PDB file of C-alpha atoms in Angstrom:
ATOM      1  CA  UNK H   1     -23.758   5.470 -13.056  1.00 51.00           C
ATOM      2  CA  UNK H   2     -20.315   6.374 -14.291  1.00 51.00           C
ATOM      3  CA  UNK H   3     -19.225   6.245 -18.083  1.00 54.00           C
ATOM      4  CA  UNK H   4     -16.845   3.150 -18.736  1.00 54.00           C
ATOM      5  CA  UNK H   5     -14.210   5.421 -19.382  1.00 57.00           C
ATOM      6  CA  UNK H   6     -14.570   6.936 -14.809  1.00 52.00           C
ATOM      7  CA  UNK H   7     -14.392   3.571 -13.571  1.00 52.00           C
ATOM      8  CA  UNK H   8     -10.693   3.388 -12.797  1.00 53.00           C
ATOM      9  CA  UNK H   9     -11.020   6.825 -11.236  1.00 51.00           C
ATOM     10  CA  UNK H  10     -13.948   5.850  -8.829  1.00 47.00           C
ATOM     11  CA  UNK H  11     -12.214   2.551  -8.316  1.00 49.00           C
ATOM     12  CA  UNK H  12      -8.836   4.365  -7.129  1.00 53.00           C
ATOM     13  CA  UNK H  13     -11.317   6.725  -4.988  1.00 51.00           C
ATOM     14  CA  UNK H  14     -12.554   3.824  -3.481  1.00 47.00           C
ATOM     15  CA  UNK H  15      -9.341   2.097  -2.483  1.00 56.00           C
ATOM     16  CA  UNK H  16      -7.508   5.082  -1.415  1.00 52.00           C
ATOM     17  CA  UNK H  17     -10.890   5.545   0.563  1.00 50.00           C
ATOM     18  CA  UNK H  18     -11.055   2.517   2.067  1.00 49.00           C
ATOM     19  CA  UNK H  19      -7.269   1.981   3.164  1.00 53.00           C
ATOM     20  CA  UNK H  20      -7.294   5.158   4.934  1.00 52.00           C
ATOM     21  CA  UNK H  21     -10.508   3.464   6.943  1.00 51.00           C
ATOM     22  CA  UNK H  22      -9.297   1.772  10.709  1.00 52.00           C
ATOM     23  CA  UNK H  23      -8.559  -1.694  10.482  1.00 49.00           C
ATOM     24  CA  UNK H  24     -10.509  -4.200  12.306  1.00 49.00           C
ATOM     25  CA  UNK H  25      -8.480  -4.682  15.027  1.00 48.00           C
ATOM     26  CA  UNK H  26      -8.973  -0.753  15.853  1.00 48.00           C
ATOM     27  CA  UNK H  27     -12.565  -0.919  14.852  1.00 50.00           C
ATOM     28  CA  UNK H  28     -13.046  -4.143  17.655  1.00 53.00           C
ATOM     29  CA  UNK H  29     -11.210  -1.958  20.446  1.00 54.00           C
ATOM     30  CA  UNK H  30     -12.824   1.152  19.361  1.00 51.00           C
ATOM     31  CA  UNK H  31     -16.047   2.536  21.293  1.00 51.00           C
ATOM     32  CA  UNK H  32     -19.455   1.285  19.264  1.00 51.00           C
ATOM     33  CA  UNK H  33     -20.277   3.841  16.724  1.00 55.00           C
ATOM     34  CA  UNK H  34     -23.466   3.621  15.035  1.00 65.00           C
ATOM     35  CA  UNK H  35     -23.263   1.887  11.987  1.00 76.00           C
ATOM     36  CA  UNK H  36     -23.469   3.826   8.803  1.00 73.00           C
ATOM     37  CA  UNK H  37     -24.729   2.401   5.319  1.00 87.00           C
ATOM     38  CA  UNK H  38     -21.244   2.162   3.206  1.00 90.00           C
ATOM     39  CA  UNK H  39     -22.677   4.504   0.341  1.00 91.00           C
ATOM     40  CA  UNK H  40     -23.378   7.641   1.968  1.00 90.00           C
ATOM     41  CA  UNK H  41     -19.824   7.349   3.881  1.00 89.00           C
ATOM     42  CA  UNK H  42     -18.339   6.924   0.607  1.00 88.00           C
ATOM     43  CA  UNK H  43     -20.165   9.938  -1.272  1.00 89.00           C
ATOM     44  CA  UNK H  44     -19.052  12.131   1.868  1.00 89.00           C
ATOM     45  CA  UNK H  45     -15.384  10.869   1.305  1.00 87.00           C
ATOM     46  CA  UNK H  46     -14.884  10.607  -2.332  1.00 88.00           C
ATOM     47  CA  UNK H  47     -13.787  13.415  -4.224  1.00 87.00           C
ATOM     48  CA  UNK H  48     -13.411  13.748  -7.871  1.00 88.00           C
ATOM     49  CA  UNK H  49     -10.356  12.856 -10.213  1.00 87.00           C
ATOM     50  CA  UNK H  50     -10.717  15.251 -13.111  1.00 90.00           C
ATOM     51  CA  UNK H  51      -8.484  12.925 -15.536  1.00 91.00           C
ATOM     52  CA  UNK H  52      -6.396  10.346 -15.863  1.00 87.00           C
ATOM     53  CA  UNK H  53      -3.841  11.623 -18.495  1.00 86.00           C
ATOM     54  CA  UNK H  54      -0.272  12.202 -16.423  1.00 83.00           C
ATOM     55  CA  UNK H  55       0.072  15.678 -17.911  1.00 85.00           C
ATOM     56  CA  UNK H  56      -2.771  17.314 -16.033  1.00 89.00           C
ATOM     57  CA  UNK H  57      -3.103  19.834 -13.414  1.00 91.00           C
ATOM     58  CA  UNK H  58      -2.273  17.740 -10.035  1.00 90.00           C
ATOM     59  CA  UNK H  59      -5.070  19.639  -8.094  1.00 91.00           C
ATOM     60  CA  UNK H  60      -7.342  16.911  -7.940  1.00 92.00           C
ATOM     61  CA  UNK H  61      -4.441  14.663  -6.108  1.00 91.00           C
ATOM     62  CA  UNK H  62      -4.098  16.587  -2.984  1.00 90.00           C
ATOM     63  CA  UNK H  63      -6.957  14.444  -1.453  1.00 89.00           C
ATOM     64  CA  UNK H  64      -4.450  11.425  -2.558  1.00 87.00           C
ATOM     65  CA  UNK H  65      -1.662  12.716  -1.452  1.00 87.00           C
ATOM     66  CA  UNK H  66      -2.902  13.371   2.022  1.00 88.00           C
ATOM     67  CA  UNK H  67      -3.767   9.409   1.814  1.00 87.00           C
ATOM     68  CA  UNK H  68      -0.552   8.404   1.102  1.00 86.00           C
ATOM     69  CA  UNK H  69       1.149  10.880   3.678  1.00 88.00           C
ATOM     70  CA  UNK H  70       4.990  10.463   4.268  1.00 88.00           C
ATOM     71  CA  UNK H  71       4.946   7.040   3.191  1.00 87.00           C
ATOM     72  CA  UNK H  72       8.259   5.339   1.469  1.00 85.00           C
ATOM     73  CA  UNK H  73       6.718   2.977  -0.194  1.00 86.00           C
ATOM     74  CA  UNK H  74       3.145   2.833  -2.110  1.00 83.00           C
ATOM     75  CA  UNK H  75       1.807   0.748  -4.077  1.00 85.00           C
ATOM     76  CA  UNK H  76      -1.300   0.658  -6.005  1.00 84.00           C
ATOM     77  CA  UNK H  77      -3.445  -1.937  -7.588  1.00 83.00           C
ATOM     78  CA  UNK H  78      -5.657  -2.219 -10.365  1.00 82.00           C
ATOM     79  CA  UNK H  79      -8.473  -3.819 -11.539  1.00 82.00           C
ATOM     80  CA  UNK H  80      -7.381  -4.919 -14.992  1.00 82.00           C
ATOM     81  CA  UNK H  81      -3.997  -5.030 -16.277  1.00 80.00           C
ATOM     82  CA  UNK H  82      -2.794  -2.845 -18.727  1.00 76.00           C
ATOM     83  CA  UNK H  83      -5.704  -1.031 -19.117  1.00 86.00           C
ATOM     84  CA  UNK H  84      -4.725   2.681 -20.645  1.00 86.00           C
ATOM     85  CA  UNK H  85      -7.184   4.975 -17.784  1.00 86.00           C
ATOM     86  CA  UNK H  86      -5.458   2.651 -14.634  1.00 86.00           C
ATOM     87  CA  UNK H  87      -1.767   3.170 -15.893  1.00 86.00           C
ATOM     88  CA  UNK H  88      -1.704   6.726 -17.137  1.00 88.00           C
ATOM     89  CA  UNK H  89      -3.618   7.529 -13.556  1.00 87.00           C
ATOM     90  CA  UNK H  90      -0.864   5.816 -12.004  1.00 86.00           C
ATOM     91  CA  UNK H  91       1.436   7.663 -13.687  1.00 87.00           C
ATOM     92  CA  UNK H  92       0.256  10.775 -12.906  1.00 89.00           C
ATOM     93  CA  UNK H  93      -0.411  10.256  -9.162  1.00 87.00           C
ATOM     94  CA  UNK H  94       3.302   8.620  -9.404  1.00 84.00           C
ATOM     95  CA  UNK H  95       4.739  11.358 -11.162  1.00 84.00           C
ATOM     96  CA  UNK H  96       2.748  14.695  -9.109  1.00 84.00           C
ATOM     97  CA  UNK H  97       4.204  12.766  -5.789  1.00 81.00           C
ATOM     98  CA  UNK H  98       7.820  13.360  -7.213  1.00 80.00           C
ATOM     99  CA  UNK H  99       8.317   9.197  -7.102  1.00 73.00           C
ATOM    100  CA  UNK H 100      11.225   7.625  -8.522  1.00 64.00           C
ATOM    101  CA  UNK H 101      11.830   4.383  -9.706  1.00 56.00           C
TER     102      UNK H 101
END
C-alpha cells in the first residue's frame, strides 16, 4: 500500500488514467472485448510520479502530458482541498505544460 504522503500521486494516476479510458457511449458501440479486472489494467497503465514538489525534473510528466494532448483547457481535481502534495503537483504539471493563468 502506498505511504500517506503517494496518495495524491496515485490518485492523479488514476484520473488521468481513467479519463483517457472510452466513454460509455463508445464502449456500447464498440465490438465486445473481454472484460478485464480494473487492477491489472491499471498497474499496466500507471506509471510513476517521482514527486510532487513543482521544481523537479518534468520527466515523469510526459505520460501526463500525452493525456492532456493539445488541449486548451484542463482542469484537474482533487481529493481534498488545500492539501500541500495535490497543489504543489498541480503546480508542477501546470507549470512543465508552460500554462498560464
Amino acid at each position: 500500500m502506498p505511504s500517506p504522503r503517494a496518495w495524491p500521486v496515485v490518485l492523479l494516476v488514476l484520473s488521468v488514467t481513467l479519463s483517457a479510458a472510452p466513454s460509455a457511449a463508445t464502449a456500447a458501440t464498440a465490438p465486445a472485448a473481454a472484460e478485464e479486472p480494473v487492477v491489472p489494467v491499471l498497474e499496466r497503465a500507471a506509471r510513476p510520479l517521482l514527486t510532487t514538489e513543482p521544481d523537479a525534473d518534468p520527466s515523469d510528466l510526459h505520460p501526463i502530458g500525452r493525456a492532456i494532448g493539445d488541449a486548451s483547457v484542463v482542469g484537474m481535481g482533487e481529493a481534498t482541498h488545500g492539501s500541500h502534495e495535490f497543489v504543489t503537483l498541480k503546480h508542477r504539471v501546470f507549470h512543465a505544460r508552460g500554462a498560464r493563468a
